[in-house]
Short mmCIF file of C-alpha atoms in Angstrom, two decimals:
data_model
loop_
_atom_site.label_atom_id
_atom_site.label_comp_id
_atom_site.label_asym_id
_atom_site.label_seq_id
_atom_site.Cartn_x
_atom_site.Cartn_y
_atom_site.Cartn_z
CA UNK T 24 -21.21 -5.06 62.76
CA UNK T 25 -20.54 -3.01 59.32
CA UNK T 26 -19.61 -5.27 56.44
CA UNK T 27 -16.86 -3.55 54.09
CA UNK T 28 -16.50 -4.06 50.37
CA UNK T 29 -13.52 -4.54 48.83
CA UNK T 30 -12.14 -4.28 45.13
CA UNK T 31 -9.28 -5.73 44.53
CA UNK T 32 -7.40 -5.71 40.99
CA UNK T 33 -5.54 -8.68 39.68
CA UNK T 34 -3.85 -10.37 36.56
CA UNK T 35 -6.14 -12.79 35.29
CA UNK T 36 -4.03 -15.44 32.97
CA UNK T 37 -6.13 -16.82 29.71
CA UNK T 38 -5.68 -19.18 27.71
CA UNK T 39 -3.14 -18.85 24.65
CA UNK T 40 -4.31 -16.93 21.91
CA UNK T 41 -4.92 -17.91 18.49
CA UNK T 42 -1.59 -16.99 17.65
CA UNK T 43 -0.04 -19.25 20.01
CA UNK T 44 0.81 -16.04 22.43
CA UNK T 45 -0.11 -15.95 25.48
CA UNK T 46 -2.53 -13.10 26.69
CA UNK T 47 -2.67 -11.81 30.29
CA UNK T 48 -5.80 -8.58 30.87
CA UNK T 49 -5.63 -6.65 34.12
CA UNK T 50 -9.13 -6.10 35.76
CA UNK T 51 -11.20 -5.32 38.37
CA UNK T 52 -13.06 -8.00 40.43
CA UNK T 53 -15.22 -7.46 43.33
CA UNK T 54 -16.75 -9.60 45.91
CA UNK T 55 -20.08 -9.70 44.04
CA UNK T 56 -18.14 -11.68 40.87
CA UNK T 57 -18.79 -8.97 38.20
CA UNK T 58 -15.66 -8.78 36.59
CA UNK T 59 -14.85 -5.60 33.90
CA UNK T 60 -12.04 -5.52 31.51
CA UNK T 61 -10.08 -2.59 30.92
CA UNK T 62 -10.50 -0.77 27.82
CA UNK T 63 -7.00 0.23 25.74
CA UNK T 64 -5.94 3.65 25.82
CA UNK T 65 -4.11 3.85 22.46
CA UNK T 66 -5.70 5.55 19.77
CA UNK T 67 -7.26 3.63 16.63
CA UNK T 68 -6.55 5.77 13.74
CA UNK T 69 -2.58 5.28 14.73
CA UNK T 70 -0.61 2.12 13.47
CA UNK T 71 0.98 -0.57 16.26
CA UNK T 72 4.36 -0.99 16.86
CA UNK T 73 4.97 -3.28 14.09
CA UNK T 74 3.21 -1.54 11.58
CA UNK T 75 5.03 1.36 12.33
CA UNK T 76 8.07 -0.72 11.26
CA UNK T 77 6.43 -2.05 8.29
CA UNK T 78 5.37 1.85 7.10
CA UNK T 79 8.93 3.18 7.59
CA UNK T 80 10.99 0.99 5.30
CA UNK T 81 8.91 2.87 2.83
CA UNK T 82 10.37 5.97 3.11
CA UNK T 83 13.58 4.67 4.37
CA UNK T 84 13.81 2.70 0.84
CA UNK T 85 13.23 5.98 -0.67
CA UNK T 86 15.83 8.20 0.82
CA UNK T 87 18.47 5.29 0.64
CA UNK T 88 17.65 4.70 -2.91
CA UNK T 89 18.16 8.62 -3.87
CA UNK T 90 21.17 8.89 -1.43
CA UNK T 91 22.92 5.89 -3.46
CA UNK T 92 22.82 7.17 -6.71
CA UNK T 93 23.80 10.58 -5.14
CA UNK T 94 26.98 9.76 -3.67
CA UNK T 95 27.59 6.70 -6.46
CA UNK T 96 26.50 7.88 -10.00
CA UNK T 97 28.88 10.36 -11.61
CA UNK T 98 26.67 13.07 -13.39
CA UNK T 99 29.15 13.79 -16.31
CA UNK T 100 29.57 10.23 -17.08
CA UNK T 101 26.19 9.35 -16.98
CA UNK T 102 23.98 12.73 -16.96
CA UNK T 103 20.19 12.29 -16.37
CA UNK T 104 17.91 13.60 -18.51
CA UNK T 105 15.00 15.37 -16.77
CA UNK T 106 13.19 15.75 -19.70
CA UNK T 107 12.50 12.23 -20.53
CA UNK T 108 12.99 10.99 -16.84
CA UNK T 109 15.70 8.44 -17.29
CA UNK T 110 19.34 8.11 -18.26
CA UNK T 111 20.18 7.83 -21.87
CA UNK T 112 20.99 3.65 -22.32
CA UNK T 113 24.55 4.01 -23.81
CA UNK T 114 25.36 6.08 -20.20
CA UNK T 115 23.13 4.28 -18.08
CA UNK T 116 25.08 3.58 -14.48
CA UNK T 117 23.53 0.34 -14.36
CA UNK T 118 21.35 -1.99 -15.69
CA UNK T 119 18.28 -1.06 -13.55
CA UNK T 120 19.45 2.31 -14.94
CA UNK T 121 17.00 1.48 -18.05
CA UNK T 122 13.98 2.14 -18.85
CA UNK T 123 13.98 -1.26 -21.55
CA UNK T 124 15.47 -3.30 -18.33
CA UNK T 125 13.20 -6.18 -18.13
CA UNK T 126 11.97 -5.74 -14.66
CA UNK T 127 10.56 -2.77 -15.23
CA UNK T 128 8.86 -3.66 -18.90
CA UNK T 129 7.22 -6.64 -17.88
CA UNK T 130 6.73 -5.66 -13.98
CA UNK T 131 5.88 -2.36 -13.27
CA UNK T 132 4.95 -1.55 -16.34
CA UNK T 133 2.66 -4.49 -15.77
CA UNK T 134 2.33 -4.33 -11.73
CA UNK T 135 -1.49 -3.85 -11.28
CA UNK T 136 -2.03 -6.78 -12.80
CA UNK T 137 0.95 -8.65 -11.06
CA UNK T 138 -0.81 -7.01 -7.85
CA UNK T 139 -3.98 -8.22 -8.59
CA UNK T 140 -2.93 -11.89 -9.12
CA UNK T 141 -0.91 -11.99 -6.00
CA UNK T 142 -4.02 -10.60 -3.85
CA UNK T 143 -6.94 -13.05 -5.46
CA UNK T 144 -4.50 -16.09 -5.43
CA UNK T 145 -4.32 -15.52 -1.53
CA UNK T 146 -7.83 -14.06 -1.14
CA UNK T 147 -9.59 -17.63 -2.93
CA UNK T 148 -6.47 -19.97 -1.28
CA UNK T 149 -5.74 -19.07 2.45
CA UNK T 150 -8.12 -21.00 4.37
CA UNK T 151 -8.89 -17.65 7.11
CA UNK T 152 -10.89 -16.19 4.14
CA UNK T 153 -12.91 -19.58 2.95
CA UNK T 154 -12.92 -22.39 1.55
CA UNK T 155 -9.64 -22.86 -0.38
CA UNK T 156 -10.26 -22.59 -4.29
CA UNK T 157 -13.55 -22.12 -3.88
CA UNK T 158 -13.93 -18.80 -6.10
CA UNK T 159 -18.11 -18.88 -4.98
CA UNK T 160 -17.90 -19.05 -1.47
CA UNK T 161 -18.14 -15.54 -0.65
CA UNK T 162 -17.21 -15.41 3.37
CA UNK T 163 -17.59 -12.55 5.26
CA UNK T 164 -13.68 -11.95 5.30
CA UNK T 165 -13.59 -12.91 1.50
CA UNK T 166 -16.27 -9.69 0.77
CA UNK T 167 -14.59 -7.25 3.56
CA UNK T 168 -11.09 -8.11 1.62
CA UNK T 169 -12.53 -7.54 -2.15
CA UNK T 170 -13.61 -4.39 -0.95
CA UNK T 171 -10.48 -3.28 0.00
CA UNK T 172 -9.18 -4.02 -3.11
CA UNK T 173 -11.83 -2.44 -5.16
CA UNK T 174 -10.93 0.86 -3.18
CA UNK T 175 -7.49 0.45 -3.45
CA UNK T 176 -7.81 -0.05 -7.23
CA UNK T 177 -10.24 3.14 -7.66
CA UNK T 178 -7.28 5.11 -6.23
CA UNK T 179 -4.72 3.67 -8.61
CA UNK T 180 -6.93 4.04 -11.59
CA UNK T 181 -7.70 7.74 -10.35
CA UNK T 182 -4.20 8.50 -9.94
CA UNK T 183 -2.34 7.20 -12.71
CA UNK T 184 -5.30 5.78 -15.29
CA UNK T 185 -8.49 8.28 -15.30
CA UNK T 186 -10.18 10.95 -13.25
CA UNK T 187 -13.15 12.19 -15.17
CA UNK T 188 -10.82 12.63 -17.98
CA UNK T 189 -7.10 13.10 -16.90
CA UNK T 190 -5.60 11.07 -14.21
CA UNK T 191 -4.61 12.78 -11.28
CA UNK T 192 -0.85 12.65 -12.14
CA UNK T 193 -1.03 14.43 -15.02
CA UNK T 194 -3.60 17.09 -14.17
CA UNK T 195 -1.41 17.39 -11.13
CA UNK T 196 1.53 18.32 -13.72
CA UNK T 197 -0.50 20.63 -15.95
CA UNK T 198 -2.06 22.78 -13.05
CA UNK T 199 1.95 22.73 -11.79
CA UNK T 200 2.71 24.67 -15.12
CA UNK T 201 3.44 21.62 -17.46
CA UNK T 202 3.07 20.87 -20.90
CA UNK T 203 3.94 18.59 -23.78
CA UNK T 204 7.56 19.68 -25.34
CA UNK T 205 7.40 19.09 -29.23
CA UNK T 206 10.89 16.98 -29.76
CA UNK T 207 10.45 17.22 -33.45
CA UNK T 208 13.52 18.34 -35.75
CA UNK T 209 11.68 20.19 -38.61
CA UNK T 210 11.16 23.29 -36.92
CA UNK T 211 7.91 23.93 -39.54
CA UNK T 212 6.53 20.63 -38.29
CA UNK T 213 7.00 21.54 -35.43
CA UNK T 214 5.25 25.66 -35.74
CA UNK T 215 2.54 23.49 -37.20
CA UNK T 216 1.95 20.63 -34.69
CA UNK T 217 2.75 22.75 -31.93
CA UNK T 218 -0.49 23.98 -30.95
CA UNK T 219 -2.06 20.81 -30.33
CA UNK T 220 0.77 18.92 -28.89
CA UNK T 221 0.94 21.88 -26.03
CA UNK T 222 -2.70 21.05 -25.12
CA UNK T 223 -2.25 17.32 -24.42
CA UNK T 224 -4.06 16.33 -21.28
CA UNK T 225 -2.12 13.14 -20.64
CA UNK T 226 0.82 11.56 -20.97
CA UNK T 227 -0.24 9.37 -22.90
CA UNK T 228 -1.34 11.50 -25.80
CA UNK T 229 1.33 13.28 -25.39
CA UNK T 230 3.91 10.47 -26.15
CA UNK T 231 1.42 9.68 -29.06
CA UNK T 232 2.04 13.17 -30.78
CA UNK T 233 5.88 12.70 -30.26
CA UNK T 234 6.50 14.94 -27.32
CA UNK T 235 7.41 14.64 -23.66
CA UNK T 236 6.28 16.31 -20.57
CA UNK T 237 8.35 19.06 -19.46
CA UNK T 238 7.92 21.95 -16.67
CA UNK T 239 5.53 20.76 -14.74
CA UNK T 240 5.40 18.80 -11.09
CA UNK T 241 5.17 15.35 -12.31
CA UNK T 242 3.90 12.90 -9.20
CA UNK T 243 6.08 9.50 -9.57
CA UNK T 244 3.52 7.20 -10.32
CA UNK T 245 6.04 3.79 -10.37
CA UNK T 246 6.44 5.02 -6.75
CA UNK T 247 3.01 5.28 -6.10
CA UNK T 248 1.88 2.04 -7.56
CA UNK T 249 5.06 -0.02 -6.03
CA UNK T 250 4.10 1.49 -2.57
CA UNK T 251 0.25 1.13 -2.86
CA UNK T 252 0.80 -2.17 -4.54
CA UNK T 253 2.93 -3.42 -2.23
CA UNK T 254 1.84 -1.97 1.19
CA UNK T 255 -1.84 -3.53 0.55
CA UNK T 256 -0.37 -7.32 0.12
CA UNK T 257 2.24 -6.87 3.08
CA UNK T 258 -1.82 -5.77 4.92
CA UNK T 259 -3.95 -8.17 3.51
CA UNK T 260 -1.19 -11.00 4.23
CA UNK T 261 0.70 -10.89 7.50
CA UNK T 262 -2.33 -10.83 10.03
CA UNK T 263 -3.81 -14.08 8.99
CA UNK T 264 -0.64 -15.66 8.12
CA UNK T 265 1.60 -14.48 11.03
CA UNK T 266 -1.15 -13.46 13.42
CA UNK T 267 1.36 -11.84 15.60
CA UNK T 268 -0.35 -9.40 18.47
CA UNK T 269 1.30 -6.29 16.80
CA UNK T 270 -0.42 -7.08 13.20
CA UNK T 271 -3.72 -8.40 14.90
CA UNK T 272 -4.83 -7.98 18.60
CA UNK T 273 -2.33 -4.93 19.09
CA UNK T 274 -4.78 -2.96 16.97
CA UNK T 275 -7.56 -0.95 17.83
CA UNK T 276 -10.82 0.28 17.01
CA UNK T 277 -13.50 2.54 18.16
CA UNK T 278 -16.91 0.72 19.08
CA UNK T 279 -20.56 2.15 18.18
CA UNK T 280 -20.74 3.84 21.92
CA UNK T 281 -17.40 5.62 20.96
CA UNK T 282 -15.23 3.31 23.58
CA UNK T 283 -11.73 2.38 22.62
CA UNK T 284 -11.24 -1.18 22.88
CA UNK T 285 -8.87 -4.27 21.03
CA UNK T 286 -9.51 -5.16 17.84
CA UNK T 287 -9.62 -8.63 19.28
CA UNK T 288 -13.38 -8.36 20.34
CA UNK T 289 -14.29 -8.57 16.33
CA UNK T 290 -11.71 -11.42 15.56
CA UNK T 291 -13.30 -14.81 14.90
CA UNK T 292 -11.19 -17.08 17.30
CA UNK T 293 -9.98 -20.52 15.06
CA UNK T 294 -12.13 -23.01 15.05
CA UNK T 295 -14.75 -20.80 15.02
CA UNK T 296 -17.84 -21.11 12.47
CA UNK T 297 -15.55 -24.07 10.80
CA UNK T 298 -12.85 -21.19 10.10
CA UNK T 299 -9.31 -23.44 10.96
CA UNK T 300 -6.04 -21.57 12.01
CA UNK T 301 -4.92 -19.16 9.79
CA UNK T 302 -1.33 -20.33 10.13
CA UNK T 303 -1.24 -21.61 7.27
CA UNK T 304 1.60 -20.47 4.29
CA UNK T 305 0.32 -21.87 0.49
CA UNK T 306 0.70 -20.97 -2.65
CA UNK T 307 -1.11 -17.99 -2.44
CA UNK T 308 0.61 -16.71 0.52
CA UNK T 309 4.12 -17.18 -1.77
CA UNK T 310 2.59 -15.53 -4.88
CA UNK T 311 1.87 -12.68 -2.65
CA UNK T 312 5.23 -12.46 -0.74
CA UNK T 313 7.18 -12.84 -4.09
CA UNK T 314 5.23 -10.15 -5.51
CA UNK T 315 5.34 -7.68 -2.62
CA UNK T 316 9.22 -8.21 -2.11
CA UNK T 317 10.22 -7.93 -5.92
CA UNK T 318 7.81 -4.89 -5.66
CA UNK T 319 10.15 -3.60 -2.89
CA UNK T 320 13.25 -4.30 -5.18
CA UNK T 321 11.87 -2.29 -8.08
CA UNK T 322 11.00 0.80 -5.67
CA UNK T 323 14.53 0.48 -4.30
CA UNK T 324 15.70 0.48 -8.12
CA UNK T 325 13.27 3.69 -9.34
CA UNK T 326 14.91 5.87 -5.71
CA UNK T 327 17.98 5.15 -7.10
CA UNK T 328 17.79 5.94 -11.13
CA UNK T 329 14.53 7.47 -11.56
CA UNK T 330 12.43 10.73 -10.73
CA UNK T 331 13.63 13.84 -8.70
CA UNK T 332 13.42 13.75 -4.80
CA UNK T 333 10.26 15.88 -4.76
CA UNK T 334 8.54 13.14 -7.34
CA UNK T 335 9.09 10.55 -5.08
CA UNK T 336 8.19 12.24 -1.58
CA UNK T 337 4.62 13.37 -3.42
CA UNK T 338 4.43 9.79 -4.69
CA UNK T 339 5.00 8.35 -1.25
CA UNK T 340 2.59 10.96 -0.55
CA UNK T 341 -0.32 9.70 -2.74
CA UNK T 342 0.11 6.09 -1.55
CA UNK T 343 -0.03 6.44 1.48
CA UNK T 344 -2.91 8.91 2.15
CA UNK T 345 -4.85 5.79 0.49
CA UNK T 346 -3.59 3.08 2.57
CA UNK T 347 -4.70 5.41 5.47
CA UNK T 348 -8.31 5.27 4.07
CA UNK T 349 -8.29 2.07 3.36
CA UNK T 350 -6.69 0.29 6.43
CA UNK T 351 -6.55 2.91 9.51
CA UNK T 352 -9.87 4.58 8.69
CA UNK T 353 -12.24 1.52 9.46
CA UNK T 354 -10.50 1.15 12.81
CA UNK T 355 -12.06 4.50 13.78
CA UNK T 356 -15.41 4.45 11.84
CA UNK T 357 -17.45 1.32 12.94
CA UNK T 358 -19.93 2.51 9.67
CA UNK T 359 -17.25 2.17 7.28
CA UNK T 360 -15.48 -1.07 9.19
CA UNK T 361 -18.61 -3.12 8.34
CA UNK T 362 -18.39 -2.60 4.62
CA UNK T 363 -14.21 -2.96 4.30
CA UNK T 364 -13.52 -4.29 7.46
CA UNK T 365 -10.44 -5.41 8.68
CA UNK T 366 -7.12 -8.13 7.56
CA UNK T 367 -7.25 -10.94 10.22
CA UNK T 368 -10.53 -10.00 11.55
#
């Protein structure tokens, strides 16, 4: 008599997730018990579902911001001055319109630091990362996180602080044909001073010799640092507090022997190692919402009153090539996941 083998496939139903959502994975049992789990085919250097959704009110902020003040702000009442970026205050179509508003001296003009606040508050309070206020227990999760931010803040400062001399926006404006307009009445002053002022290297000193950039490409860098800024909190935060599939399990990585699989085989299940559900929203996980969503406000407000179409795409641009680095990269490279690895994992 032969004996035939059979393989038969079938939904196997676990147990809830740490999320509270059920999970159901399709495999392949056979009659000898071995049981294998099928890898998943999507690729890990694109975003899930969700952060799809999250990514495109980015640029859907910036074209509804521009398109507003297209079809609503009347040019010859209020012309914009491309010069100094901004509309002159007595003509300014709205409050936000202003440079001086208060938002954007004491925010953006201060948003790193905002940013930075907002992302240790969470990092030393949500108990996913560590013990809660404990600023010298440094977790696994704690360390991975930190070194996003470090990375994250390299870029900023190399993009709107320093770059081996020059910050990125502005040697992105000179080598675009800019240079520092001398806005000085006394036309001798101004034959004398105008050497030197032409050769300013930043902003900055630019401002400092009484001039303003003119004829060059200048990168937004509000939009940059409300994007960055923003984007990394909105990363860091909804994984471990929401731990939805699309923000955690829905992503994937690429193992050491190349194979596809969920990013669920490197997250530490609750209870885990003492680590307790990460469902849990504190005071950090406010600080960091508040900051992200007045972040979002302020980007809506520069679309709208600030910068040329061009300045903002390139901005957008700049962010977003390193939140790519910084969050989609690991997922790919297992050498570069264990250093930075990733939020909610």
């Amino acid at each position: 008599m032969t004996t035939r083998r059979t393989t038969t496939r079938v939904e196997i139903p676990l147990s809830p997730a740490s999320n509270g959502t059920p999970k159901r994975t399709t495999s392949s049992a056979t009659n000898t018990g071995m049981t294998h789990i099928d890898a998943p085919a999507a690729s890990p250097w694109l975003p899930t579902p969700l952060e799809m959704i999250l990514l495109a009110i980015y640029p859907g902020t910036l074209i509804f911001g521009s398109l507003f003040s297209t079809l609503t702000v009347n040019s010859t009442l209020s012309p914009y001055s491309h010069l100094s970026q901004s509309y002159a205050p007595e003509h300014a179509p709205s409050y936000f319109a202003k440079k001086s508003n208060i938002f954007n001296v004491y925010f953006v003009k201060q948003g790193w630091l905002w940013i930075t606040v907002a992302f240790l508050l969470f990092v030393f309070t949500h108990p996913s990362l560590g013990p809660k206020f404990d600023v010298t227990a440094f977790t696994r999760r704690r360390v991975q996180a930190l070194a996003r931010y470090t990375v994250i803040t390299a870029f900023w400062i190399a993009v709107t602080q320093w770059f081996f001399g020059p910050p990125i926006v502005d040697r992105g404006f000179r080598l675009t044909g800019g240079q520092c307009a001398i806005l000085l009445s006394d036309r001798e002053a101004a034959r004398e001073e105008l050497g030197d002022v032409k050769e300013a290297l930043t902003h900055a000193a630019c401002k400092l010799h009484g001039g303003q950039w003119s004829g060059g490409h200048d990168i937004s860098g509000h939009v940059f640092l409300l994007v960055v800024g923003s984007a990394m909190l909105w990363f860091e935060a909804l994984p471990a507090v929401l731990g939805l599939a699309g923000l955690r399990q829905a992503r994937r990585i690429q193992t050491e022997g190349g194979i596809v699989r969920s990013a669920a085989i490197e997250t530490t299940e609750p209870g885990a190692k003492g680590i307790p559900v990460p469902r849990n929203v504190g005071w950090g996980v406010k600080g960091t919402m508040t900051v992200a969503a007045a972040s979002m406000w302020m980007l809506l407000m520069t679309a709208a009153y600030f910068h040329t179409w061009f300045e903002k795409f390139t901005g957008f641009v700049v962010a977003s090539m390193a939140l790519y680095m910084v969050y989609f990269v690991p997922r790919g490279v297992p050498a570069v996941r264990r250093v930075l690895g990733m939020p909610g994992a």
